[in-house]
Every structure is written in structure tokens, then in C-alpha cells.
């Protein structure tokens, strides 16, 4: 016996519409002018309104929200109060519900191998390559994620370092992937901090999937660092503006000789970050580049 999908009625574009529980609304926001800072701020504001996933590009941002949670008025209010001078063009369309895991497997998320040592895949994948480190990351829906160059750069750093017994912070943990690899590599304790509640809940699930019992997840921002100290390795894969604003708080957690891995920005942003880091006593060690994105290594 098959069951019919649960149906609900909401108002969309001034019309009453029928939706299934796994329908989404795709909201496209073209921004003028557009840059990484604007799309980062926009994604953060939309996350507070229930949006789950974001795809930035040079012209703006595409965001996705469950259909039953969507309010065009709420989005327009966010745009009206946007903190930077920007004009937006908004379009919204319904994405019909489907088997999102199947969509991920077919179109979006394929297993990836880092340096022949670490494989990242979802629980629904089959024929997974064998590697020393096997990380399971389960996505929520078929949009707005993937293996970004900044994640790859930091994964490579974690694979190349001796993490045995270290105390680690993963700032802006997202799915928890970096914290999970640090745990597998022998770190003693990892404090993983995430400001977005949806991402935080996904990180909780992924940490459980990987049996990483020494990862402690915190929902919040850099204020959570006031309770954390004696850190040997600090990871922040966020963006340039947040890093420069919070770098003093990051540095305050470190023991002498500790290492900081920073990413989420372009190579041309390195001097901007160093201008903030050096007066704090953080010394440049190296940086690596992949597709213009950079991982900057500092030492306390």
C-alpha cells in the first residue's frame, strides 16, 4: 500500500497553492553592486528567516527555503533594511518536492578523495574508495553546497600536520567536516562553533554519524571563545571581514607557539589580514592557493 504525500495550503504570490511537505521555494536575488561581502551578509540575514541553503555567484545569490516557511514580505523587509547600499531584483519559484538524497547522489554530491588519504561521502553513496580517513557528511537538500577550494585547502593542512593530543577550535564549523577530520587525526578535543542554527544542527548529525565523541559543538559567534583557552590549533574558514573583526578574540585563546589556519578569502586578501594579525603578535608562516582561494598559516 502506498501513502499519499502530506499536502498543505499556503499563499504564494497572492494565490492559494497546494504544496507537498518536501517542496522548496527558490529565491533569486540579483544585487547591484555585488561582491562577496554583500552575498555573505545576505545569506546570514536570510538564514535567520528560515532559509536553508545558498548559492552565491558574481551577480547575486540564490537561496532555498521550505515552501511552508516562505514569506516574500519577510525577504523584502530584509532587503529594505540591508546594511549596505545595494539594489536587489527578487524572483521566486517553487521547486517541486522530490527524493533529495537521490538528487544529491545523481547530480550534486559525489564522493571526493583528498590526497589519496581522505574520502568524503554521504551515507547513501555506494562504491566508496577506500582511504585511511572515511568521513560521512549527510546533506539536507540538493542545493547550495559542494567541496569548496577553501575546505580542500584546510583538509590538506590537517592531513599534513601532527594533531595528536592537540586542543583545536573550528570556528564556523558548517557541516563539521574539518572538526571531524581533526578528531580522526588524533586531536584531544575540538570545540566547533557555528552561528547558523540550521548548519549547527547538521553538524550535530554529522558528528554523530562519524562517532566523533571529542567534538563539542557550540551554537553562537566569537563570544563563545571567552570560555575556551589553551588552544593549540585554531581553524577559521569564514570570510575576510569576519576574520579581521574577530581575530583578536581568536588569538586570545591560543597558547604560545599555537598555529592558526585561516581561509575563506582570496590571495589578494592576505595583506589585509596580515595588517590585523601582525600587531596582535601573529606571525606569517605560509599560504597556499587553490583557484584563487587561500589558506593562510599564522603562528602565535
XYZ file of C-alpha atoms in Angstrom:
300
model
C 0.000 0.000 0.000
C 1.354 3.438 -0.898
C 0.689 6.576 1.097
C -0.167 9.922 -0.453
C 2.237 12.778 0.394
C 1.124 15.227 3.059
C -0.417 18.303 1.394
C -0.762 21.800 2.834
C -2.116 25.121 1.570
C -0.231 28.438 1.734
C -0.426 31.779 -0.015
C 2.272 32.270 -2.651
C 2.405 35.284 -4.989
C -1.082 36.293 -3.810
C -2.555 32.894 -4.688
C -3.567 29.941 -2.515
C -1.425 26.980 -3.560
C -1.140 23.308 -2.672
C 2.284 22.027 -1.614
C 3.832 18.758 -0.541
C 5.947 18.772 2.618
C 9.241 18.488 0.722
C 8.583 21.336 -1.721
C 11.020 24.267 -1.647
C 10.934 27.849 -2.870
C 13.936 29.071 -4.842
C 14.552 32.783 -4.309
C 16.876 34.527 -6.735
C 18.349 37.861 -5.645
C 20.370 39.819 -8.198
C 22.420 42.507 -6.431
C 23.885 45.770 -7.743
C 26.679 46.206 -6.843
C 27.588 42.632 -5.914
C 30.594 41.308 -4.019
C 31.460 38.547 -1.553
C 30.765 40.713 1.483
C 27.237 41.528 0.295
C 26.353 37.916 -0.507
C 27.757 36.731 2.845
C 25.673 39.289 4.749
C 22.599 38.474 2.673
C 22.961 34.740 3.320
C 23.308 35.343 7.064
C 20.163 37.502 7.148
C 18.158 35.005 5.106
C 19.300 32.144 7.344
C 17.591 33.945 10.211
C 14.372 33.895 8.175
C 14.456 30.111 7.710
C 16.430 29.723 4.501
C 18.496 26.550 4.453
C 20.916 26.777 1.579
C 22.688 29.403 -0.520
C 24.482 29.575 -3.880
C 26.424 32.845 -4.325
C 27.725 33.951 -7.720
C 29.164 37.139 -9.246
C 25.673 38.592 -9.853
C 23.969 37.774 -6.562
C 22.587 34.894 -4.535
C 20.166 32.007 -4.957
C 18.579 30.792 -1.722
C 16.260 27.912 -0.839
C 13.615 27.553 1.858
C 10.916 25.020 2.623
C 7.747 26.189 0.887
C 5.666 26.233 4.059
C 8.143 28.633 5.713
C 8.459 31.115 2.860
C 7.317 34.710 3.262
C 8.036 37.123 0.430
C 7.217 40.004 2.768
C 9.933 38.825 5.169
C 12.504 38.726 2.359
C 11.510 42.182 1.122
C 11.868 43.525 4.677
C 15.405 42.109 4.834
C 16.275 43.776 1.539
C 14.777 47.101 2.640
C 16.934 47.085 5.798
C 20.093 45.770 4.122
C 23.083 47.463 5.821
C 24.988 48.285 2.607
C 23.795 50.456 -0.269
C 22.581 47.829 -2.732
C 19.675 47.387 -5.131
C 18.080 43.963 -5.488
C 15.917 42.193 -8.058
C 13.880 39.382 -6.464
C 12.314 36.428 -8.275
C 10.841 33.326 -6.621
C 9.819 29.946 -7.995
C 8.608 26.689 -6.474
C 10.855 23.636 -6.617
C 8.669 20.549 -6.558
C 9.362 18.057 -3.796
C 11.442 15.038 -4.637
C 13.773 12.474 -3.141
C 16.523 14.928 -2.221
C 19.056 12.215 -1.330
C 18.572 10.728 -4.805
C 19.044 14.169 -6.351
C 22.243 14.680 -4.351
C 23.602 11.320 -5.425
C 22.793 11.838 -9.113
C 23.596 15.493 -9.616
C 25.312 17.311 -6.791
C 27.348 15.437 -4.244
C 29.761 12.732 -5.373
C 32.428 11.202 -3.126
C 35.651 13.183 -3.136
C 39.144 11.969 -2.256
C 41.732 14.352 -0.771
C 45.384 13.490 -1.423
C 44.562 9.744 -1.643
C 44.163 9.685 2.150
C 40.704 11.025 2.981
C 37.370 10.222 1.327
C 34.250 12.320 1.942
C 30.878 10.833 1.063
C 27.282 10.579 2.202
C 25.598 7.624 3.886
C 23.634 6.918 0.693
C 26.722 6.547 -1.517
C 27.929 3.152 -2.716
C 31.248 2.022 -4.226
C 33.224 4.355 -1.973
C 37.023 4.426 -2.460
C 38.991 3.050 0.482
C 41.099 5.626 2.330
C 42.740 5.956 5.717
C 40.143 8.540 6.785
C 36.499 7.979 5.838
C 34.193 10.943 6.576
C 30.401 10.710 6.257
C 28.583 14.000 5.551
C 24.819 13.834 5.008
C 23.335 16.828 3.179
C 19.904 18.259 3.905
C 18.728 19.086 0.406
C 20.002 19.211 -3.146
C 21.244 22.797 -3.268
C 23.933 25.144 -2.182
C 26.865 23.042 -1.101
C 29.808 21.148 -2.506
C 33.510 20.782 -1.976
C 34.846 24.310 -1.916
C 38.524 25.063 -2.556
C 38.885 26.563 0.938
C 37.673 23.330 2.550
C 40.098 21.312 0.446
C 42.999 23.587 1.434
C 42.347 23.159 5.153
C 41.717 19.412 4.840
C 45.160 19.152 3.238
C 46.685 21.120 6.106
C 45.060 18.792 8.647
C 46.329 15.740 6.769
C 49.879 17.105 6.713
C 50.142 18.007 10.417
C 50.610 16.025 13.609
C 47.387 16.693 15.536
C 47.908 14.055 18.213
C 46.781 15.368 21.604
C 46.092 18.915 20.397
C 43.274 21.161 21.550
C 41.537 22.575 18.457
C 38.915 25.225 17.670
C 36.931 25.051 14.418
C 35.318 28.471 14.021
C 32.343 28.486 11.644
C 32.283 24.696 11.513
C 29.448 24.418 8.959
C 28.867 20.705 8.327
C 31.565 19.853 10.884
C 33.840 18.283 8.270
C 37.078 19.940 9.451
C 36.400 19.160 13.106
C 35.638 15.546 12.177
C 38.948 15.097 10.358
C 40.817 16.728 13.266
C 39.201 14.176 15.568
C 40.193 11.301 13.282
C 43.752 12.655 13.155
C 44.126 12.370 16.918
C 43.203 15.782 18.333
C 42.333 15.511 22.022
C 39.422 17.971 21.990
C 37.747 20.050 19.304
C 35.438 22.972 20.105
C 33.373 23.628 16.968
C 31.396 26.887 16.789
C 28.623 27.729 14.316
C 26.368 30.801 14.259
C 23.718 29.431 11.873
C 21.233 27.142 13.639
C 20.462 25.058 10.554
C 24.155 24.404 9.890
C 24.704 23.743 13.610
C 22.014 21.050 13.639
C 23.513 19.479 10.524
C 26.946 19.469 12.194
C 25.449 17.705 15.239
C 24.101 14.966 12.954
C 27.381 14.606 11.049
C 29.435 14.411 14.254
C 27.177 11.577 15.429
C 27.471 9.792 12.078
C 31.265 9.800 12.460
C 31.270 8.813 16.180
C 33.450 11.832 16.991
C 32.832 11.983 20.724
C 35.588 14.533 21.415
C 33.915 17.287 19.336
C 31.996 19.831 21.432
C 29.565 21.904 19.366
C 28.558 25.461 20.312
C 25.769 27.496 18.711
C 26.884 31.126 18.562
C 29.612 33.514 17.425
C 33.075 34.547 18.632
C 31.628 35.404 22.052
C 31.720 31.653 22.756
C 35.518 31.833 22.696
C 35.575 33.566 26.092
C 35.028 30.136 27.658
C 37.771 28.423 25.624
C 41.531 28.585 26.165
C 44.844 26.730 25.812
C 44.208 26.118 22.116
C 46.997 24.607 20.007
C 45.334 24.823 16.602
C 42.702 27.388 15.576
C 40.788 26.922 12.307
C 38.554 29.599 10.764
C 37.115 29.048 7.293
C 34.724 32.018 7.149
C 35.423 35.228 5.204
C 37.857 38.105 5.344
C 35.667 40.651 7.113
C 34.554 38.332 9.910
C 38.113 37.074 10.390
C 39.605 40.564 10.645
C 36.834 41.679 13.027
C 37.269 38.680 15.353
C 40.995 37.944 15.022
C 41.857 39.379 18.444
C 39.301 37.040 20.044
C 40.786 34.108 18.132
C 44.308 34.978 19.235
C 43.278 35.286 22.899
C 42.519 31.544 23.010
C 45.982 30.428 21.845
C 48.925 29.009 23.746
C 52.440 30.228 22.761
C 53.544 28.515 19.565
C 49.997 27.680 18.502
C 49.046 27.583 14.824
C 46.158 29.345 13.099
C 44.697 28.161 9.769
C 42.593 30.853 8.100
C 40.639 30.527 4.869
C 37.502 31.753 3.118
C 39.176 34.582 1.173
C 41.263 35.262 -1.918
C 45.054 35.509 -2.184
C 44.831 39.281 -2.637
C 43.202 39.491 0.817
C 46.281 38.108 2.597
C 47.913 41.556 3.176
C 44.630 42.868 4.644
C 44.541 40.037 7.185
C 48.252 40.324 7.978
C 47.779 44.031 8.718
C 45.459 43.000 11.553
C 47.356 39.848 12.590
C 50.871 41.195 12.993
C 50.071 43.832 15.673
C 48.435 41.003 17.647
C 51.711 39.053 17.638
C 50.611 36.553 14.999
C 53.456 35.723 12.604
C 53.121 34.784 8.940
C 54.320 31.239 8.196
C 52.955 30.404 4.735
C 49.916 30.418 2.482
C 48.576 28.045 -0.158
C 46.325 28.896 -3.115
C 43.706 26.877 -4.985
C 41.502 28.508 -7.649
C 42.433 31.965 -6.242
C 41.206 30.919 -2.758
C 43.799 30.878 0.016
C 44.684 29.156 3.261
C 46.865 31.422 5.425
C 49.020 29.838 8.147
C 49.916 32.009 11.165
C 51.815 31.233 14.349
C 51.288 32.746 17.787
